[in-house]
XYZ file of C-alpha atoms in Angstrom:
594
model
C 109.655 26.307 153.462
C 105.795 26.039 155.048
C 104.541 28.263 151.511
C 106.151 24.900 149.548
C 103.851 22.275 152.130
C 100.861 24.327 151.742
C 100.823 24.153 148.031
C 102.033 20.887 147.630
C 99.452 19.327 149.570
C 96.472 21.847 147.612
C 97.845 20.266 144.134
C 97.584 16.668 146.152
C 93.547 16.908 147.319
C 92.876 18.404 143.496
C 94.563 15.584 141.774
C 92.445 13.065 144.012
C 89.227 15.100 143.754
C 90.040 15.259 140.086
C 90.643 11.552 140.250
C 87.546 10.885 141.912
C 85.277 12.801 139.824
C 86.519 10.538 137.012
C 85.379 7.237 138.604
C 82.195 8.682 140.019
C 81.788 9.756 135.960
C 82.635 6.000 135.120
C 80.516 4.607 136.944
C 77.235 6.924 136.037
C 78.623 5.488 132.421
C 78.036 2.063 133.345
C 75.066 2.457 134.852
C 72.896 4.892 132.576
C 74.104 3.780 129.571
C 76.679 0.734 129.399
C 73.941 -1.912 131.585
C 72.168 -2.793 129.033
C 75.447 -3.060 126.145
C 76.430 -7.351 126.015
C 80.093 -7.370 127.074
C 82.775 -8.541 125.414
C 83.274 -12.226 123.836
C 79.907 -12.958 126.460
C 76.736 -13.549 125.864
C 75.410 -11.425 128.830
C 74.901 -7.927 129.366
C 76.694 -5.875 131.839
C 73.504 -6.318 134.594
C 73.384 -9.583 133.907
C 76.937 -10.323 134.681
C 76.882 -8.608 137.468
C 74.173 -10.715 138.885
C 76.626 -13.998 138.757
C 77.741 -15.644 141.485
C 78.439 -19.138 141.135
C 78.055 -22.215 139.125
C 76.424 -25.029 140.134
C 78.029 -28.522 139.014
C 76.918 -32.011 138.486
C 79.557 -34.938 138.136
C 78.928 -36.834 135.686
C 82.183 -39.281 135.432
C 84.137 -39.866 138.892
C 87.503 -40.402 136.266
C 88.106 -44.095 138.445
C 88.366 -46.893 136.695
C 86.536 -49.266 134.673
C 86.225 -53.812 135.332
C 84.649 -55.404 132.087
C 83.918 -58.706 131.886
C 86.384 -60.956 129.372
C 84.214 -59.748 126.194
C 84.055 -56.078 127.176
C 80.676 -56.156 129.006
C 81.534 -53.584 131.946
C 81.503 -55.154 135.272
C 81.782 -51.279 137.807
C 81.658 -48.613 135.827
C 79.322 -48.532 133.167
C 77.931 -45.309 131.384
C 73.827 -45.395 131.055
C 71.577 -42.308 130.263
C 69.831 -40.129 132.624
C 67.607 -37.249 132.880
C 69.990 -34.398 134.109
C 67.835 -31.246 135.802
C 69.551 -27.515 136.427
C 68.223 -24.278 137.915
C 65.724 -23.187 135.619
C 65.252 -19.763 134.179
C 62.534 -17.612 136.441
C 59.874 -18.221 134.057
C 55.713 -18.686 134.237
C 54.223 -22.395 135.666
C 52.840 -22.678 132.753
C 55.375 -21.783 129.924
C 56.798 -25.388 129.871
C 53.362 -27.383 131.013
C 52.737 -29.484 127.675
C 56.527 -30.253 128.053
C 56.178 -31.039 131.354
C 53.563 -33.657 130.776
C 55.266 -35.212 128.067
C 58.753 -35.981 130.026
C 56.553 -36.328 132.918
C 55.148 -40.069 130.703
C 59.016 -40.099 130.079
C 59.659 -40.762 133.211
C 57.299 -42.885 134.298
C 55.534 -40.231 136.911
C 52.494 -37.814 137.337
C 52.736 -33.630 136.173
C 52.120 -33.875 140.220
C 55.598 -35.446 140.800
C 57.523 -33.884 138.457
C 56.076 -30.602 139.091
C 56.731 -30.414 142.929
C 60.097 -32.829 142.332
C 61.541 -29.514 140.373
C 59.979 -26.530 141.397
C 62.466 -23.421 142.811
C 65.532 -25.802 141.888
C 68.537 -24.436 143.071
C 71.181 -26.933 142.449
C 71.450 -29.849 139.705
C 69.637 -32.774 139.876
C 69.284 -36.098 138.271
C 66.138 -37.767 138.002
C 66.347 -41.442 140.751
C 64.962 -44.679 138.977
C 61.410 -45.588 141.285
C 62.142 -45.923 145.337
C 66.039 -45.837 144.773
C 68.755 -43.258 144.994
C 69.762 -44.233 142.387
C 69.226 -42.303 138.798
C 67.100 -43.525 135.883
C 68.185 -45.039 132.860
C 67.061 -43.953 130.495
C 66.337 -46.614 126.383
C 68.340 -44.617 123.497
C 64.266 -43.660 122.554
C 63.725 -41.851 125.754
C 66.461 -40.047 126.126
C 65.749 -38.537 122.708
C 62.223 -38.325 123.689
C 64.050 -35.858 126.261
C 66.532 -34.060 124.460
C 63.136 -33.109 121.718
C 60.835 -31.416 123.913
C 64.346 -28.534 123.707
C 63.670 -27.773 127.316
C 66.620 -25.505 128.360
C 66.841 -27.003 132.061
C 66.246 -30.845 131.505
C 69.326 -32.352 129.479
C 69.615 -36.193 128.573
C 73.147 -36.909 130.298
C 75.230 -39.724 129.592
C 76.432 -40.357 133.688
C 78.603 -43.064 134.674
C 77.267 -45.318 137.407
C 80.032 -47.978 139.497
C 77.081 -50.030 139.884
C 73.629 -51.296 138.819
C 71.623 -51.473 141.423
C 71.603 -54.929 141.856
C 71.956 -57.463 144.221
C 75.371 -60.260 143.016
C 77.529 -62.994 144.006
C 80.198 -61.266 143.247
C 81.910 -59.879 145.791
C 85.519 -60.669 143.966
C 84.748 -56.651 142.584
C 84.559 -55.086 145.736
C 82.475 -52.555 146.439
C 83.737 -48.275 147.538
C 83.266 -46.628 150.737
C 84.026 -42.498 151.155
C 87.913 -41.495 152.221
C 89.717 -40.139 155.203
C 89.742 -36.447 155.267
C 93.764 -38.060 155.314
C 93.339 -39.376 151.704
C 91.005 -37.307 150.075
C 93.595 -34.931 149.921
C 95.921 -37.115 148.441
C 93.541 -38.341 145.803
C 93.668 -36.930 141.992
C 90.532 -36.751 141.321
C 89.153 -33.893 143.255
C 85.905 -35.236 143.835
C 84.000 -33.280 146.983
C 83.212 -36.457 148.230
C 86.086 -39.103 147.178
C 85.342 -42.834 147.212
C 87.699 -45.578 147.573
C 88.124 -49.359 147.105
C 87.422 -51.115 149.652
C 87.658 -54.939 149.272
C 87.515 -57.037 146.665
C 89.678 -55.850 142.985
C 88.234 -51.758 144.071
C 90.478 -52.511 146.662
C 93.730 -54.689 144.606
C 93.523 -51.901 142.053
C 92.913 -48.691 144.061
C 96.257 -47.389 142.425
C 94.974 -47.548 139.233
C 91.259 -47.138 139.467
C 91.779 -43.505 141.024
C 91.952 -42.384 137.828
C 93.641 -38.860 137.401
C 90.259 -35.761 137.753
C 86.217 -36.233 137.338
C 83.942 -34.344 134.366
C 81.232 -32.571 135.677
C 78.613 -30.884 133.194
C 77.964 -26.769 135.110
C 75.712 -24.061 134.443
C 75.941 -20.394 135.914
C 73.003 -18.293 138.239
C 72.631 -15.806 138.974
C 72.542 -14.637 142.867
C 68.745 -15.737 143.338
C 69.865 -19.214 141.639
C 67.922 -19.266 138.594
C 69.805 -19.649 135.752
C 71.448 -17.107 133.881
C 68.992 -16.598 130.407
C 70.252 -17.757 127.371
C 73.297 -19.308 128.851
C 74.187 -22.707 127.767
C 75.163 -26.099 129.548
C 79.482 -26.425 129.486
C 80.944 -29.470 130.171
C 84.745 -29.562 132.045
C 87.216 -32.708 131.620
C 90.113 -33.900 132.682
C 90.931 -34.270 128.902
C 93.639 -36.839 128.942
C 93.226 -39.474 126.203
C 95.114 -42.314 129.002
C 92.434 -42.137 131.640
C 90.551 -43.882 133.197
C 92.435 -47.322 132.117
C 90.274 -50.341 131.966
C 90.458 -53.064 133.276
C 89.178 -56.375 131.569
C 88.743 -59.787 133.668
C 88.001 -63.405 132.494
C 84.822 -64.178 134.103
C 82.165 -64.402 131.390
C 79.364 -61.795 132.936
C 76.196 -63.767 131.560
C 77.236 -66.783 132.816
C 78.732 -65.187 136.047
C 74.048 -63.874 135.824
C 72.950 -66.858 135.177
C 74.792 -69.359 137.636
C 73.587 -65.546 140.446
C 69.693 -67.272 139.480
C 70.450 -70.702 139.404
C 72.125 -70.918 142.607
C 69.270 -68.379 144.413
C 66.508 -70.069 142.379
C 67.851 -73.897 144.167
C 67.380 -71.995 147.835
C 71.155 -71.645 148.585
C 71.163 -69.470 151.938
C 75.486 -69.816 151.823
C 78.049 -70.807 149.926
C 80.032 -70.759 146.534
C 80.444 -71.142 143.232
C 82.931 -71.401 141.319
C 84.175 -72.403 137.396
C 87.283 -72.774 135.859
C 88.248 -72.626 132.180
C 90.002 -76.755 132.321
C 92.651 -75.842 129.705
C 93.710 -71.903 130.502
C 92.738 -71.766 134.213
C 90.289 -68.857 134.022
C 87.951 -67.862 136.252
C 84.779 -67.955 134.027
C 82.378 -67.787 136.828
C 82.694 -66.944 141.195
C 79.448 -66.552 142.867
C 79.617 -65.888 146.681
C 75.970 -66.516 148.975
C 74.501 -64.667 150.477
C 74.265 -62.220 147.249
C 75.244 -58.128 148.365
C 74.871 -55.082 146.771
C 77.683 -53.295 146.797
C 76.159 -49.787 147.389
C 74.717 -51.066 150.425
C 77.262 -52.454 152.623
C 76.459 -53.830 156.082
C 79.493 -54.582 157.627
C 77.622 -56.994 160.294
C 75.886 -59.233 157.435
C 79.102 -60.167 156.003
C 77.451 -60.628 152.687
C 80.474 -59.219 151.112
C 82.216 -61.858 152.442
C 83.504 -63.947 148.946
C 82.661 -67.105 150.000
C 84.531 -68.886 147.215
C 88.383 -67.549 148.838
C 86.816 -68.972 151.985
C 88.327 -72.307 153.349
C 85.813 -74.919 154.413
C 85.522 -78.293 155.848
C 85.146 -79.955 151.816
C 84.213 -84.128 153.378
C 84.374 -86.953 151.466
C 85.813 -84.151 148.389
C 88.952 -84.539 149.874
C 88.810 -88.281 149.801
C 90.604 -86.908 145.902
C 93.938 -86.093 147.935
C 94.006 -89.233 149.807
C 93.603 -91.416 146.719
C 96.455 -89.818 145.345
C 98.190 -90.286 148.268
C 98.264 -93.667 148.862
C 98.498 -94.521 144.749
C 101.600 -92.312 144.577
C 103.183 -94.533 147.516
C 102.029 -97.724 145.814
C 100.449 -98.247 148.671
C 97.601 -99.687 146.916
C 96.077 -100.090 143.030
C 92.642 -99.398 141.245
C 91.735 -102.914 141.072
C 92.501 -104.052 144.938
C 89.408 -105.073 146.686
C 88.266 -103.813 149.524
C 85.378 -105.092 152.151
C 82.620 -102.866 153.670
C 80.250 -103.750 156.552
C 79.083 -100.383 157.168
C 80.645 -100.031 159.787
C 85.308 -99.176 160.102
C 85.078 -101.353 163.478
C 87.519 -98.621 164.780
C 87.412 -94.627 165.741
C 83.599 -94.699 165.637
C 83.442 -94.523 161.765
C 81.192 -95.625 159.805
C 79.747 -95.251 155.866
C 76.627 -92.789 156.069
C 73.240 -94.956 157.208
C 75.456 -97.779 157.972
C 75.745 -98.220 154.325
C 76.965 -102.027 153.922
C 78.974 -101.717 150.690
C 80.069 -105.304 150.305
C 83.175 -106.489 148.538
C 84.329 -103.820 146.019
C 87.553 -102.080 144.526
C 89.461 -98.795 144.995
C 87.914 -97.822 141.612
C 84.017 -98.562 143.519
C 84.761 -97.607 146.622
C 86.151 -93.773 145.079
C 82.053 -94.165 143.341
C 80.006 -94.756 145.948
C 82.211 -92.797 148.362
C 82.586 -95.656 151.370
C 84.449 -94.153 154.947
C 86.047 -97.923 155.049
C 87.792 -98.129 152.327
C 89.451 -95.342 153.126
C 90.165 -95.217 156.349
C 91.895 -98.693 155.514
C 94.234 -96.180 152.832
C 94.822 -93.358 155.845
C 95.844 -96.605 158.387
C 98.740 -97.276 155.752
C 99.595 -93.809 154.559
C 101.422 -91.218 157.010
C 100.912 -88.033 157.305
C 103.552 -86.633 155.753
C 102.350 -88.240 152.921
C 98.935 -87.129 152.465
C 100.234 -83.789 153.150
C 102.165 -84.208 149.755
C 99.778 -85.137 147.718
C 97.611 -82.563 149.537
C 100.147 -79.748 148.511
C 100.921 -80.524 145.469
C 97.598 -80.754 144.058
C 97.088 -77.035 144.906
C 95.986 -77.234 148.794
C 96.737 -76.144 152.217
C 98.548 -72.818 150.174
C 98.005 -70.133 148.580
C 97.273 -70.663 144.143
C 95.446 -67.662 143.195
C 97.471 -65.842 140.387
C 100.195 -63.055 141.374
C 102.678 -61.292 140.059
C 105.855 -59.266 141.600
C 106.593 -55.722 140.063
C 103.698 -54.774 137.862
C 101.625 -51.798 136.934
C 103.111 -50.239 139.587
C 103.028 -52.498 142.850
C 105.495 -54.673 144.528
C 103.422 -58.041 144.526
C 99.897 -57.540 142.696
C 97.301 -60.191 144.071
C 93.695 -59.690 142.586
C 92.282 -62.427 144.889
C 93.821 -60.634 148.306
C 92.204 -62.481 150.860
C 92.210 -65.673 149.687
C 92.753 -68.256 152.193
C 95.193 -71.018 151.651
C 93.037 -73.824 153.729
C 94.873 -76.341 155.318
C 95.587 -80.194 156.337
C 96.341 -80.708 159.715
C 96.080 -77.711 162.574
C 99.226 -78.238 164.096
C 102.327 -80.271 163.091
C 101.779 -83.313 161.308
C 100.362 -86.232 163.350
C 101.316 -89.986 163.668
C 97.613 -90.634 165.362
C 96.091 -92.862 162.927
C 92.987 -91.774 164.465
C 94.165 -88.236 163.420
C 94.834 -89.209 159.598
C 91.508 -91.450 159.020
C 89.572 -88.309 160.028
C 91.904 -86.434 157.986
C 91.774 -88.565 154.906
C 87.493 -88.368 154.737
C 87.997 -85.116 154.718
C 87.148 -83.875 158.098
C 88.778 -82.990 161.453
C 90.782 -79.894 160.628
C 91.025 -79.911 156.844
C 89.700 -77.329 155.168
C 89.400 -76.025 150.963
C 87.972 -72.825 149.493
C 85.729 -73.743 146.391
C 88.298 -72.001 144.189
C 91.780 -74.333 145.598
C 88.311 -76.923 144.719
C 87.756 -76.403 141.562
C 91.311 -75.359 140.532
C 92.130 -79.309 141.713
C 89.444 -80.182 138.950
C 91.790 -78.627 136.862
C 95.132 -79.864 137.826
C 94.132 -83.503 137.937
C 92.612 -82.383 134.034
C 96.479 -81.258 133.278
C 97.628 -84.551 134.430
C 99.362 -83.068 137.811
C 100.226 -80.179 136.481
C 99.062 -76.619 139.061
C 97.674 -73.509 137.145
C 97.456 -70.146 139.319
C 93.667 -69.294 138.108
C 93.217 -66.082 136.722
C 90.684 -63.119 137.152
C 92.612 -60.578 135.030
C 94.331 -60.820 132.255
C 94.880 -57.003 130.166
C 94.504 -53.741 131.953
C 94.234 -49.989 128.440
C 93.914 -47.317 128.398
C 91.472 -44.592 127.501
C 92.538 -44.706 124.354
C 92.699 -47.755 123.848
C 96.111 -49.009 124.057
C 97.138 -52.246 125.763
C 99.201 -50.257 129.146
C 99.996 -54.290 130.046
C 98.746 -58.075 129.463
C 99.141 -59.851 132.612
C 99.166 -63.585 131.305
C 98.959 -67.362 133.004
C 101.086 -68.794 134.971
C 101.683 -72.368 137.212
C 101.174 -72.592 140.633
C 104.071 -75.899 141.768
C 104.078 -76.852 144.848
C 108.019 -77.654 146.120
C 107.295 -81.004 147.147
C 106.387 -81.852 144.179
C 103.363 -82.883 141.458
C 101.875 -86.119 141.087
C 101.630 -87.798 138.155
C 99.999 -88.146 135.048
C 98.651 -91.847 135.487
C 97.846 -91.258 138.520
C 95.280 -87.740 137.920
C 94.083 -90.162 134.234
C 92.844 -92.876 137.258
C 91.300 -90.129 139.207
C 89.851 -88.534 136.208
C 88.410 -91.964 135.425
C 86.839 -92.686 139.119
C 85.413 -89.055 139.016
C 83.826 -90.375 135.604
C 82.086 -93.590 137.898
C 80.726 -91.117 140.172
C 78.393 -90.185 137.451
C 77.730 -94.070 136.277
C 77.949 -95.542 139.297
C 77.643 -94.404 142.422
C 76.715 -91.076 144.642
C 76.492 -89.043 141.115
C 74.160 -90.879 139.661
C 71.499 -88.123 139.557
C 73.683 -85.985 136.483
C 73.623 -88.998 133.916
C 70.932 -86.809 132.478
C 72.669 -83.914 131.982
C 73.275 -82.366 128.638
C 76.856 -83.420 128.185
C 78.682 -86.232 129.959
C 80.194 -85.069 133.158
C 81.986 -85.893 135.892
C 82.586 -85.441 139.450
C 83.150 -86.160 143.476
C 80.258 -85.467 146.226
C 81.691 -84.600 149.444
C 79.363 -84.185 152.939
C 81.209 -82.448 155.998
C 79.673 -82.338 159.120
C 80.054 -78.960 161.649
C 78.616 -77.331 164.006
C 77.310 -73.977 163.972
C 76.547 -72.223 167.247
C 75.893 -75.035 168.840
C 73.818 -77.074 165.851
C 74.663 -79.969 163.808
C 75.129 -78.963 160.331
C 76.393 -80.278 156.999
C 79.074 -78.772 154.139
C 77.515 -79.907 151.001
C 79.973 -79.705 148.102
C 80.114 -81.380 144.768
C 83.174 -80.504 141.794
C 84.056 -81.805 138.541
C 84.045 -81.501 134.848
C 82.738 -81.981 131.861
C 82.569 -82.604 128.675
C 83.659 -85.902 130.288
C 85.279 -86.460 126.801
C 86.391 -83.283 126.254
C 86.839 -81.302 129.510
C 85.964 -77.880 128.875
C 85.135 -76.543 132.379
C 85.898 -77.360 136.083
C 83.148 -76.178 138.090
C 83.023 -76.384 142.140
C 79.822 -76.443 144.530
C 79.541 -75.286 148.059
C 76.492 -75.459 149.942
C 77.403 -74.700 153.433
C 75.524 -74.786 156.613
C 72.686 -76.709 155.645
C 70.018 -79.625 157.590
C 71.769 -82.476 158.164
C 68.585 -84.197 156.738
C 68.611 -81.751 153.974
C 68.530 -82.897 150.080
C 72.183 -82.556 148.293
C 71.533 -79.312 146.487
C 75.063 -78.896 145.532
C 74.383 -82.232 143.471
C 71.682 -81.085 141.661
C 72.994 -77.196 141.364
C 76.423 -79.193 139.682
C 74.157 -80.694 137.005
C 71.647 -77.529 135.944
C 75.529 -75.212 135.483
C 76.596 -77.861 133.163
C 72.853 -77.602 131.384
C 73.676 -74.093 131.408
C 77.425 -74.099 129.844
C 75.257 -76.726 127.716
C 73.481 -74.459 125.709
C 75.003 -71.444 126.291
C 77.650 -73.621 124.251
C 75.252 -73.915 121.599
C 76.035 -77.037 121.957
C-alpha cells in the first residue's frame, strides 16, 4: 500500500512539472516570437493588445426625447456640429504643428491656447464656446475644415445640446437637473450623470422623454492613457428605431423669439405675453419675464416661474366680465346712459385722476373704462351673477388642455402648475362695496395672462370656451406618429354667455381703440381691438401697478388673440402694456406678409 502511494505521488509530480514546462515554453514563444504579430481579427500586435487598459468615452446624445415647434424647429434637443478631441497617440509636438495652426483659426483661438488645452489630454474634450462650458457650435463649412485636417485625435461630430445657452422667456419648457441616486438607478439611459425634468414640459413629459439609452463615441487607449496607434473612433448607440420620441408643440419659435426681443426692448421687467391662434385657441407664443437660462437655474431668483400661468390682479380688464354679467342678466343695454362726475360718491371710488366723463352710454363707458358706469352695474348685480359670468368666460378655474389615460399617463396636463385665479377669496359676498371693487378688477380678483388671452378667444367663438393647447403630436424616431393630441373645449358647468353678448363686447373692444383708452393703437398695421387695465397692488409695502392690454386682430377677420401683462411697475410710468400690444401686432402683421 505504501509503495503504490509513493508511485502515485511521483507520477503526479512528473505530470505537473510537464505542464509547467509547457506553459513556460508557451509564454516564451509569445514574448519572443508572437509579440510583433497581429492578433487575428484585430489591427494590433500582441504587445499592443497587452497594453490596452480601457476606453475613453464621450456622450454625443443622451437619448432624451426632443421638443419642436409647430414647424419642426428645435426647442429642446438640437444637433449641432462641434469639435471633439480625444487622447493622442505618442507623437512629437511639431508633428501636427501646421495643422493645429489652421485648427486654432477655425476654433477662433490662438495656437498657444489650443496647444495648452489638448497637450497630454487623457479624457475626451468637446471644445467649448468662449466664456462658456457649452460646446462650440461649428458651421457646416467649419466642420468640413476640421475633417479635412485629418488629425486622428480631432473630429467634427454631431452633438445633441439640450438648450442653446441663451436666456429666453420659454419657462413652459422647464429645465433639467441631476437625478437623485435612487432615481438614477431607475433611469433607462444608463448615463453616468442622469438628468431628469424638473419643471415645465421637461417634467410633465418625463416618462416620454427619458429615452432608452445614449449614443457615445469612444477611443481605445493604452496603460498610459494614449490612444492606441492605428485605432479608430467607434460609436455605440441603442439602435432603437422608435426612440427617442419627438414632441411637436403649437409654438411658433420665430414669433416667440420676436416677442421676447420686443418685451426686453420695451423695458418690461416682470410679466407675460400670450399669443393664441384665435381660430383654434392654440398657444403660438407664451413669453414670461424675467427671462431664464435653463442651464443656470437660480432657486432664489424665481426667473423659472412661468408668469403666463400665474394669476395677477387684472384691473379694468375684468370689466369685460362685469359687462357680460349685466347684459346676460338683462340689467342694462348698450344704449343705457350714465353720468360720470369723476367721483362715484361711495366706497372711495373715482375715475382715474378724477376725470369727468359726463353723460355716456354703456358702450362709451366701456371704451373709456369709466369706473362710475361699472360701479353702478355692480350695485345691480349679485355676487353669484358676477361669479357665474367669470366662470362662463373661463376665469376662476383651470382651462389648460388636458387628457385622461393618454401616452401612459393617468392625466396628461402639459401646463401643470397653471393657477386657476379667483373672483372672490371666500364665499360669494352680498356686500355691495365688495361687488363694486370686484367689478372693476380689484379686491380679490386675479387671472392669468393665459386666461386673459383665452377670454378673447371665447368671445370670438360666441361664448364657447376652448382649452389652450401647447402640444399637438408625439412621433417616434422614424417619423411615425405615436399619438395626435386634438384640441378640445373647456365648458363651464354654469353654462356659457350668449353669442349676442359676445358680439357686443367685441364691438366695444374695437371702440376702445377708435375712441377710448387704446387710441394710441390706431396706427398699427392691422386694425385691432382690445381692453386696457391698470390694477393697484402693493409689493413689500410699496404701491405698484399691474398694466394689462388684451385684444384681437385684425379686427375685421381675427387671427390672433393677445394678452400683455406688465407687472409691478411704478404707478407713474407710461402704459407699456398698450404700446407692447401694438408692437406685437405689427410683428404679427409683418410675419404674415400683410
